[in-house]
Amino acid sequence: MKKIILAVGAHPDDIDISCAGTVAKYIAEGTEVYYLVLTNGSKGSENLKISTKVLIKLRKKEQQKSADFLGVKKVFFLNFVDGELQNTPALRKQIVKIIRRVKPTTVICWDPTLFYDETLNMVNHPDHRIGAEAVIDSVYPFARNARTFPELLKEGLKPHVVEELLIFNFSKANYFVDISKTIGKKIEAISCHKSQFADIAKFAERIKMMTGLMGQKAKPPVQYAEGFIQIILRKPA
Ligand SMILES: [Zn+2]
């Protein structure tokens, strides 16, 4: 079966930061990739001179630009309020809808259990955790369950079984994608999010450092890798 990837992030830029190297690599191999952004990114600027409306528009444009650059088929924006994401039936229904429409074999999302990472001195954003929890819940069991959101059946959106979850965590992984050839594309994709990075060169160095560390964990080691926790989901008996 042909591989189809749905990569999900809470904010515009999340997907590119976590897996643009993998996305670029798979697209080059002929895989269809779709993006799903859960929130409108409305909190993503400390510059109060930019109105919220303008910021939302700008961030969507930046995400679309990076997706176009990488060759992503389509970007879905759910427009939930940035910073207020909750794992509700309303959010899960929208995610299930996209899963049943796109019919991905693989879903990529952040690790909902990643609260903080002391090795990288970082605390994770609540939308990343909560959004990822809603994504995993949607993959299993709700997207495959005919009795969940029966109104979707009337729209022709039949249950869909996702075969593989690739869960992104900055330092934990059991599955590595060698992105040594696509690290440039990853940095270029991240650079599209101009509103998010005052010093893109500095951030690019951090990305190289982190994907370099992940590359060392790969077997055999590679120069740059994106790492995931891979879960192969069982098909219904
Ligand atoms: Zn984010």
Short mmCIF file of C-alpha atoms and ligand atoms in Angstrom, two decimals:
data_model
loop_
_atom_site.label_atom_id
_atom_site.label_comp_id
_atom_site.label_asym_id
_atom_site.label_seq_id
_atom_site.Cartn_x
_atom_site.Cartn_y
_atom_site.Cartn_z
CA MET A 1 0.00 0.00 0.00
CA LYS A 2 1.20 3.47 -0.86
CA LYS A 3 2.51 5.46 2.08
CA ILE A 4 0.54 8.61 2.91
CA ILE A 5 1.71 10.82 5.75
CA LEU A 6 -0.35 13.22 7.84
CA ALA A 7 1.94 15.39 9.98
CA VAL A 8 0.21 17.28 12.77
CA GLY A 9 1.36 20.26 14.82
CA ALA A 10 -0.28 22.60 17.30
CA HIS A 11 1.12 25.79 15.74
CA PRO A 12 2.38 26.89 12.35
CA ASP A 13 6.13 25.96 12.48
CA ASP A 14 5.78 22.91 14.81
CA ILE A 15 5.79 20.37 11.98
CA ASP A 16 8.76 21.95 10.24
CA ILE A 17 10.75 22.04 13.49
CA SER A 18 9.95 18.42 14.31
CA CYS A 19 10.06 16.64 10.97
CA ALA A 20 10.61 18.80 7.85
CA GLY A 21 13.74 16.76 7.04
CA THR A 22 11.70 13.55 7.07
CA VAL A 23 8.91 15.21 5.09
CA ALA A 24 11.39 16.39 2.41
CA LYS A 25 12.95 12.94 2.22
CA TYR A 26 9.64 11.09 1.86
CA ILE A 27 8.28 13.56 -0.70
CA ALA A 28 11.43 13.02 -2.79
CA GLU A 29 10.64 9.29 -2.67
CA GLY A 30 7.11 9.91 -3.99
CA THR A 31 5.14 9.86 -0.72
CA GLU A 32 2.12 12.13 -0.35
CA VAL A 33 2.40 14.35 2.72
CA TYR A 34 -0.33 16.46 4.30
CA TYR A 35 -0.02 18.99 7.14
CA LEU A 36 -2.58 19.62 9.84
CA VAL A 37 -2.17 22.66 12.11
CA LEU A 38 -4.49 22.64 15.11
CA THR A 39 -4.39 26.26 16.34
CA ASN A 40 -4.34 29.66 14.69
CA GLY A 41 -0.94 30.63 16.15
CA SER A 42 -2.44 33.81 17.59
CA LYS A 43 -0.09 34.01 20.60
CA GLY A 44 3.11 33.65 18.62
CA SER A 45 4.54 37.15 18.87
CA GLU A 46 5.70 39.45 21.65
CA ASN A 47 5.32 42.45 19.33
CA LEU A 48 2.04 44.02 20.42
CA LYS A 49 2.12 46.42 17.47
CA ILE A 50 0.99 43.53 15.26
CA SER A 51 -2.74 42.92 15.59
CA THR A 52 -3.89 39.37 16.38
CA LYS A 53 -5.75 39.25 13.06
CA VAL A 54 -2.64 40.19 11.11
CA LEU A 55 -0.49 37.74 13.10
CA ILE A 56 -2.86 34.83 12.40
CA LYS A 57 -2.83 35.65 8.68
CA LEU A 58 0.94 36.03 8.62
CA ARG A 59 1.58 32.72 10.37
CA LYS A 60 -0.75 30.85 8.02
CA LYS A 61 1.05 32.40 5.08
CA GLU A 62 4.42 31.36 6.49
CA GLN A 63 3.21 27.78 7.06
CA GLN A 64 1.77 27.60 3.55
CA LYS A 65 5.04 28.92 2.13
CA SER A 66 7.15 26.26 3.86
CA ALA A 67 4.69 23.52 2.87
CA ASP A 68 4.77 24.68 -0.76
CA PHE A 69 8.55 24.75 -0.64
CA LEU A 70 8.64 21.15 0.58
CA GLY A 71 5.95 19.95 -1.84
CA VAL A 72 3.29 19.16 0.79
CA LYS A 73 -0.04 18.29 -0.91
CA LYS A 74 -2.27 20.37 1.36
CA VAL A 75 -2.22 22.17 4.69
CA PHE A 76 -5.33 21.93 6.85
CA PHE A 77 -5.79 24.66 9.48
CA LEU A 78 -8.28 23.96 12.28
CA ASN A 79 -8.00 27.47 13.79
CA PHE A 80 -8.47 26.56 17.45
CA VAL A 81 -7.28 29.38 19.73
CA ASP A 82 -3.54 29.28 20.35
CA GLY A 83 -2.71 28.53 24.00
CA GLU A 84 -6.19 27.25 24.79
CA LEU A 85 -6.09 23.79 23.21
CA GLN A 86 -8.10 21.18 25.11
CA ASN A 87 -8.51 17.52 24.26
CA THR A 88 -12.26 17.74 23.67
CA PRO A 89 -14.67 15.77 21.46
CA ALA A 90 -14.91 18.92 19.28
CA LEU A 91 -11.15 18.89 18.60
CA ARG A 92 -11.03 15.11 18.14
CA LYS A 93 -13.94 15.23 15.71
CA GLN A 94 -12.09 17.70 13.49
CA ILE A 95 -8.93 15.56 13.59
CA VAL A 96 -10.89 12.37 12.86
CA LYS A 97 -12.52 14.17 9.93
CA ILE A 98 -9.13 14.98 8.39
CA ILE A 99 -7.80 11.45 9.07
CA ARG A 100 -10.81 9.89 7.36
CA ARG A 101 -10.49 12.31 4.45
CA VAL A 102 -6.72 11.96 3.87
CA LYS A 103 -6.56 8.24 4.84
CA PRO A 104 -2.94 8.38 6.00
CA THR A 105 -0.92 5.22 6.55
CA THR A 106 1.33 7.21 8.92
CA VAL A 107 0.53 10.00 11.36
CA ILE A 108 3.32 12.12 12.82
CA CYS A 109 2.74 14.14 15.98
CA TRP A 110 4.56 15.36 19.09
CA ASP A 111 4.96 13.24 22.19
CA PRO A 112 2.09 14.10 24.55
CA THR A 113 4.13 12.84 27.51
CA LEU A 114 6.95 15.30 26.87
CA PHE A 115 6.46 17.84 29.65
CA TYR A 116 10.09 18.92 29.92
CA ASP A 117 13.52 17.74 28.82
CA GLU A 118 16.29 18.42 31.31
CA THR A 119 18.98 17.30 28.87
CA LEU A 120 17.97 20.10 26.50
CA ASN A 121 16.88 22.58 29.21
CA MET A 122 13.41 22.97 27.77
CA VAL A 123 9.80 22.91 28.90
CA ASN A 124 7.26 21.86 26.30
CA HIS A 125 4.33 24.05 25.25
CA PRO A 126 0.96 22.84 26.65
CA ASP A 127 -0.63 22.96 23.16
CA HIS A 128 2.07 20.54 21.92
CA ARG A 129 1.24 18.04 24.66
CA ILE A 130 -2.52 18.40 24.63
CA GLY A 131 -2.76 18.57 20.83
CA ALA A 132 -0.68 15.41 20.51
CA GLU A 133 -2.87 13.62 23.02
CA ALA A 134 -5.94 14.50 20.93
CA VAL A 135 -4.16 13.30 17.77
CA ILE A 136 -3.24 9.92 19.27
CA ASP A 137 -6.76 9.51 20.69
CA SER A 138 -8.15 10.31 17.24
CA VAL A 139 -5.88 7.77 15.53
CA TYR A 140 -6.82 5.14 18.09
CA PRO A 141 -9.60 4.44 18.65
CA PHE A 142 -11.83 7.12 17.17
CA ALA A 143 -10.88 7.38 13.47
CA ARG A 144 -11.28 3.61 13.07
CA ASN A 145 -14.44 3.30 15.15
CA ALA A 146 -17.70 3.42 13.16
CA ARG A 147 -19.77 4.36 16.19
CA THR A 148 -17.71 7.45 16.98
CA PHE A 149 -19.06 10.60 15.31
CA PRO A 150 -21.75 8.72 13.30
CA GLU A 151 -22.60 12.01 11.59
CA LEU A 152 -19.29 11.73 9.72
CA LEU A 153 -20.51 8.54 8.05
CA LYS A 154 -23.30 10.58 6.50
CA GLU A 155 -20.63 12.83 5.01
CA GLY A 156 -19.08 9.74 3.43
CA LEU A 157 -16.17 9.72 5.90
CA LYS A 158 -15.77 6.03 6.66
CA PRO A 159 -13.65 4.61 9.51
CA HIS A 160 -9.95 4.56 8.69
CA VAL A 161 -7.16 2.51 10.23
CA VAL A 162 -3.82 4.32 10.58
CA GLU A 163 -1.00 1.80 10.48
CA GLU A 164 1.89 3.71 11.95
CA LEU A 165 2.41 6.47 14.48
CA LEU A 166 5.67 8.41 14.51
CA ILE A 167 5.80 10.31 17.77
CA PHE A 168 8.27 13.15 18.00
CA ASN A 169 10.30 13.69 21.14
CA PHE A 170 13.51 15.72 21.04
CA SER A 171 15.70 13.12 22.72
CA LYS A 172 13.80 9.83 22.87
CA ALA A 173 13.50 7.63 19.77
CA ASN A 174 13.41 4.06 18.49
CA TYR A 175 13.09 5.01 14.81
CA PHE A 176 15.51 7.25 12.94
CA VAL A 177 15.22 8.99 9.60
CA ASP A 178 18.55 9.97 8.06
CA ILE A 179 18.08 13.61 7.05
CA SER A 180 21.73 14.32 6.21
CA LYS A 181 20.67 15.11 2.62
CA THR A 182 17.58 17.14 3.56
CA ILE A 183 18.87 19.16 6.54
CA GLY A 184 19.22 22.16 4.19
CA LYS A 185 15.56 21.85 3.18
CA LYS A 186 14.54 21.56 6.83
CA ILE A 187 16.36 24.78 7.69
CA GLU A 188 14.91 26.49 4.60
CA ALA A 189 11.39 25.37 5.63
CA ILE A 190 11.91 26.68 9.16
CA SER A 191 13.24 29.94 7.72
CA CYS A 192 9.82 30.53 6.11
CA HIS A 193 8.48 31.21 9.62
CA LYS A 194 10.09 34.64 9.75
CA SER A 195 7.75 35.95 12.46
CA GLN A 196 9.04 33.26 14.84
CA PHE A 197 12.79 33.62 14.60
CA ALA A 198 14.65 36.88 15.21
CA ASP A 199 17.91 35.11 14.53
CA ILE A 200 17.33 32.25 12.12
CA ALA A 201 21.07 31.50 11.78
CA LYS A 202 21.26 30.89 15.53
CA PHE A 203 18.18 28.66 15.46
CA ALA A 204 19.61 26.74 12.49
CA GLU A 205 22.68 25.97 14.60
CA ARG A 206 20.42 24.60 17.36
CA ILE A 207 18.55 22.46 14.84
CA LYS A 208 21.86 21.11 13.53
CA MET A 209 23.00 20.41 17.08
CA MET A 210 19.79 18.55 17.96
CA THR A 211 19.51 16.55 14.73
CA GLY A 212 23.25 15.87 15.01
CA LEU A 213 22.75 14.39 18.49
CA MET A 214 19.87 12.30 17.14
CA GLY A 215 22.11 11.20 14.25
CA GLN A 216 24.62 9.82 16.77
CA LYS A 217 21.86 7.69 18.33
CA ALA A 218 20.89 6.15 14.97
CA LYS A 219 22.26 2.71 14.15
CA PRO A 220 24.51 3.07 12.25
CA PRO A 221 25.10 6.72 13.22
CA VAL A 222 24.45 9.36 10.56
CA GLN A 223 25.32 13.06 10.36
CA TYR A 224 21.78 14.34 10.94
CA ALA A 225 18.63 12.43 11.89
CA GLU A 226 15.10 13.07 13.03
CA GLY A 227 14.09 10.55 15.65
CA PHE A 228 10.64 9.26 16.50
CA ILE A 229 8.98 6.74 18.74
CA GLN A 230 7.46 4.37 16.17
CA ILE A 231 4.29 2.50 17.01
CA ILE A 232 2.89 0.01 14.50
CA LEU A 233 -0.82 -0.22 15.12
CA ARG A 234 -2.62 -3.50 14.83
CA LYS A 235 -5.31 -3.85 12.22
CA PRO A 236 -8.72 -4.86 13.52
CA ALA A 237 -9.04 -8.64 13.68
ZN ZN B 1 4.46 25.24 18.82
#
